[in-house]
Coordinates of C-alpha atoms in Angstrom, one line a residue:
M1 CA -10.1 -153.5 -17.0
A2 CA -12.8 -151.1 -18.1
P3 CA -11.9 -147.4 -17.4
H4 CA -13.8 -145.9 -14.4
S5 CA -16.4 -143.5 -15.6
T6 CA -16.3 -139.9 -14.2
E7 CA -19.8 -139.2 -15.4
P8 CA -22.5 -139.3 -12.6
S9 CA -24.7 -142.3 -12.8
D10 CA -28.4 -141.8 -13.5
E11 CA -29.3 -144.5 -10.9
P12 CA -30.2 -143.2 -7.4
A13 CA -27.4 -143.6 -4.9
S14 CA -27.9 -144.4 -1.2
Y15 CA -26.2 -142.0 1.1
D16 CA -25.7 -144.4 4.0
I17 CA -22.7 -146.6 3.0
N18 CA -22.8 -148.2 6.4
L19 CA -25.7 -150.4 5.2
P20 CA -24.8 -153.8 3.8
Y21 CA -25.7 -154.1 0.1
K22 CA -25.2 -157.7 -0.6
P23 CA -28.6 -159.6 -0.4
A24 CA -26.9 -162.5 -2.2
A25 CA -25.1 -163.2 1.1
S26 CA -28.4 -164.4 2.5
T27 CA -28.2 -167.4 0.2
E28 CA -25.9 -170.4 0.5
Q29 CA -24.3 -169.4 -2.8
G30 CA -23.7 -165.9 -1.6
R31 CA -22.1 -167.2 1.6
K32 CA -19.7 -169.4 -0.3
K33 CA -18.5 -166.4 -2.3
S34 CA -17.9 -164.3 0.8
K35 CA -14.4 -163.8 2.0
P36 CA -13.2 -166.2 4.8
T37 CA -14.1 -165.0 8.3
R38 CA -14.0 -166.4 11.8
Y39 CA -17.5 -165.1 12.3
S40 CA -19.4 -166.8 9.4
Q41 CA -22.5 -167.2 11.6
Y42 CA -22.8 -163.4 11.6
L43 CA -23.0 -163.0 7.8
P44 CA -26.2 -161.1 7.3
T45 CA -29.4 -162.9 6.2
W46 CA -32.6 -161.3 5.0
E47 CA -35.4 -163.4 6.6
P48 CA -39.0 -162.5 6.0
T49 CA -39.5 -161.4 9.6
F50 CA -42.2 -158.8 10.4
F51 CA -43.2 -157.2 13.7
P52 CA -46.5 -155.6 14.7
P53 CA -46.4 -152.1 16.1
C54 CA -44.8 -152.1 19.5
P55 CA -47.2 -151.0 22.3
E56 CA -45.9 -148.8 25.0
F57 CA -44.3 -150.8 27.8
E58 CA -43.0 -150.1 31.3
F59 CA -39.3 -149.8 31.5
Y60 CA -37.3 -149.8 34.7
D61 CA -33.8 -148.5 34.1
P62 CA -31.2 -150.9 35.6
A63 CA -29.0 -147.9 36.4
L64 CA -31.5 -147.0 39.2
R65 CA -30.6 -150.3 41.0
A66 CA -26.9 -149.6 40.8
D67 CA -24.5 -148.9 43.6
K68 CA -23.4 -145.3 42.9
E69 CA -19.8 -146.1 44.0
K70 CA -19.8 -148.9 41.3
R71 CA -17.9 -151.3 43.7
N72 CA -18.9 -154.4 41.7
L73 CA -17.9 -152.9 38.3
L74 CA -14.7 -151.0 39.3
G75 CA -13.3 -153.3 41.9
G76 CA -10.7 -156.0 41.3
G77 CA -8.2 -154.1 39.1
A78 CA -10.6 -152.4 36.7
V79 CA -9.3 -149.1 35.3
L80 CA -11.6 -146.3 34.2
K81 CA -10.2 -143.6 31.9
H82 CA -12.2 -140.7 30.5
I83 CA -11.7 -139.9 26.8
S84 CA -13.1 -136.4 26.9
P85 CA -14.3 -134.2 29.8
K86 CA -18.1 -134.7 29.4
M87 CA -18.5 -137.8 27.2
G88 CA -16.8 -141.1 26.6
S89 CA -14.8 -143.4 28.9
E90 CA -12.6 -146.4 28.4
L91 CA -13.0 -149.3 30.9
S92 CA -10.2 -151.9 31.1
G93 CA -9.5 -154.9 33.3
V94 CA -13.2 -156.1 32.9
Q95 CA -14.7 -158.9 30.9
L96 CA -18.3 -158.4 29.9
S97 CA -18.8 -162.2 29.8
E98 CA -18.0 -162.5 33.5
M99 CA -20.1 -159.6 34.8
S100 CA -22.5 -160.2 37.6
D101 CA -26.0 -158.7 37.5
A102 CA -24.9 -156.0 40.0
A103 CA -21.9 -155.1 37.8
R104 CA -24.2 -154.8 34.8
D105 CA -26.5 -152.4 36.7
E106 CA -23.4 -150.3 37.5
L107 CA -22.3 -150.5 33.9
A108 CA -25.7 -149.1 33.0
L109 CA -25.2 -146.3 35.4
L110 CA -21.7 -145.6 34.0
V111 CA -23.2 -145.5 30.4
S112 CA -25.9 -143.1 31.7
E113 CA -23.2 -140.8 33.1
R114 CA -20.7 -141.0 30.3
K115 CA -22.9 -141.6 27.3
C116 CA -20.4 -144.0 25.7
V117 CA -18.1 -146.6 27.3
V118 CA -15.4 -148.5 25.4
L119 CA -14.2 -151.9 26.4
R120 CA -11.3 -153.5 24.5
D121 CA -9.8 -157.0 24.5
Q122 CA -13.0 -158.7 25.2
D123 CA -13.9 -162.4 24.7
F124 CA -17.5 -161.3 24.2
A125 CA -17.3 -161.5 20.4
D126 CA -16.7 -165.2 20.7
C127 CA -19.6 -165.9 23.0
G128 CA -22.1 -166.3 20.2
P129 CA -25.3 -164.4 19.5
A130 CA -27.4 -166.3 22.1
D131 CA -25.2 -165.2 25.0
Q132 CA -24.8 -161.7 23.6
Q133 CA -28.6 -161.3 23.3
S134 CA -29.0 -162.6 26.8
F135 CA -26.4 -160.1 28.1
M136 CA -28.2 -157.2 26.5
A137 CA -31.7 -158.4 27.7
H138 CA -30.5 -157.4 31.2
F139 CA -30.7 -153.7 30.1
G140 CA -34.2 -153.8 28.7
K141 CA -36.6 -154.9 26.0
P142 CA -34.9 -155.7 22.6
N143 CA -35.4 -153.1 19.8
Y144 CA -35.8 -154.4 16.3
Q145 CA -34.6 -152.5 13.2
P146 CA -35.6 -154.6 10.2
V147 CA -33.7 -152.5 7.7
T148 CA -30.6 -154.5 7.2
G149 CA -29.5 -158.1 7.4
S150 CA -29.5 -159.9 10.8
V151 CA -28.2 -163.1 12.4
P152 CA -30.4 -166.1 11.5
G153 CA -32.8 -166.6 14.4
F154 CA -31.8 -163.3 16.1
P155 CA -33.6 -160.5 14.3
G156 CA -32.5 -158.0 17.0
F157 CA -28.9 -158.0 15.6
H158 CA -28.1 -155.2 13.2
I159 CA -25.2 -156.4 11.0
I160 CA -22.9 -153.9 9.4
Y161 CA -21.2 -156.0 6.7
R162 CA -18.8 -154.6 4.1
D163 CA -18.0 -157.1 1.4
G164 CA -18.7 -157.3 -2.3
N165 CA -20.4 -153.9 -2.7
Q166 CA -17.6 -152.0 -4.4
A167 CA -19.9 -150.8 -7.2
E168 CA -22.2 -149.3 -4.6
I169 CA -19.3 -147.5 -3.0
D170 CA -18.1 -146.2 -6.4
K171 CA -21.6 -144.9 -7.1
F172 CA -21.7 -143.2 -3.7
F173 CA -18.5 -141.3 -4.4
E174 CA -19.8 -140.1 -7.7
H175 CA -22.1 -137.8 -5.6
K176 CA -20.0 -137.3 -2.4
L177 CA -16.4 -136.3 -1.6
T178 CA -16.3 -138.0 1.8
S179 CA -17.7 -141.0 3.6
T180 CA -18.2 -139.0 6.8
L181 CA -21.9 -139.2 7.7
W182 CA -24.0 -138.4 10.7
H183 CA -27.1 -140.1 11.9
Q184 CA -29.3 -140.6 15.0
D185 CA -30.4 -144.1 15.9
V186 CA -34.2 -144.4 16.0
S187 CA -34.6 -141.3 18.2
Y188 CA -38.0 -140.9 16.5
E189 CA -39.6 -143.8 18.3
H190 CA -42.0 -143.3 21.2
Q191 CA -39.6 -145.4 23.4
P192 CA -36.2 -145.3 21.8
P193 CA -33.5 -147.7 23.0
G194 CA -31.8 -146.7 26.2
Y195 CA -28.7 -148.8 25.8
V196 CA -27.1 -150.0 22.5
M197 CA -24.0 -152.2 22.1
L198 CA -21.7 -152.0 19.1
C199 CA -19.4 -155.0 18.9
M200 CA -16.5 -155.1 16.4
L201 CA -16.0 -158.6 15.1
Q202 CA -13.5 -158.0 12.3
A203 CA -12.1 -154.8 10.8
P204 CA -9.3 -153.6 8.6
E205 CA -6.2 -152.1 10.2
V206 CA -7.3 -148.5 9.2
G207 CA -10.5 -146.8 8.3
G208 CA -14.1 -147.2 9.2
D209 CA -13.9 -145.2 12.4
T210 CA -17.1 -144.4 14.3
V211 CA -17.4 -141.1 16.1
F212 CA -20.0 -140.3 18.7
A213 CA -21.4 -136.8 19.4
D214 CA -23.1 -135.6 22.6
T215 CA -26.3 -133.9 21.3
T216 CA -27.2 -132.9 24.9
E217 CA -24.1 -130.7 25.1
A218 CA -24.7 -129.5 21.5
Y219 CA -28.2 -128.4 22.6
K220 CA -26.8 -126.6 25.6

């Protein structure tokens, strides 16, 4: 095994190690070399998909339709637990795949109030990209970020895939002491996304944690 060099590389390093750095996975050969996964249909592809500038559009927030008491969402044994005083809640006893339209409206209201809502033990990951996209379409127009690999036929999916890019990670740590990074999701757009879903398909037992910050409270 060649010794690991401690000298900084002259090659530029990317400072966002959340991005997938394995374009080879977009080919059949790259897919065969990938580690086994239950979710092979989500292995990222880099299709030549381009979108024209998005014109302004009318958006009606589904939270405005919601029952403020959230009877459809919180009835039937659902448990809501706040993670911190002003941001973040965990909702259990609910399956996203079984939600009615009224419950989805109330989920939108809950997200608007709490900024981030966590739902564990879901069968949602196994529904497939078509059903997942249909679910999110209830909350508004899809937003496309053609900067990473996506699911074939579903360019609205933003795949965070970590396999086979150890060299990129090593290069990253030649310049950085920690992988802790902060970013804001497309807040620069004229009409940024109002609702975003992050679905964990497969993960190691430790590491890779995502932390959310309330910039409204930070501003105050």
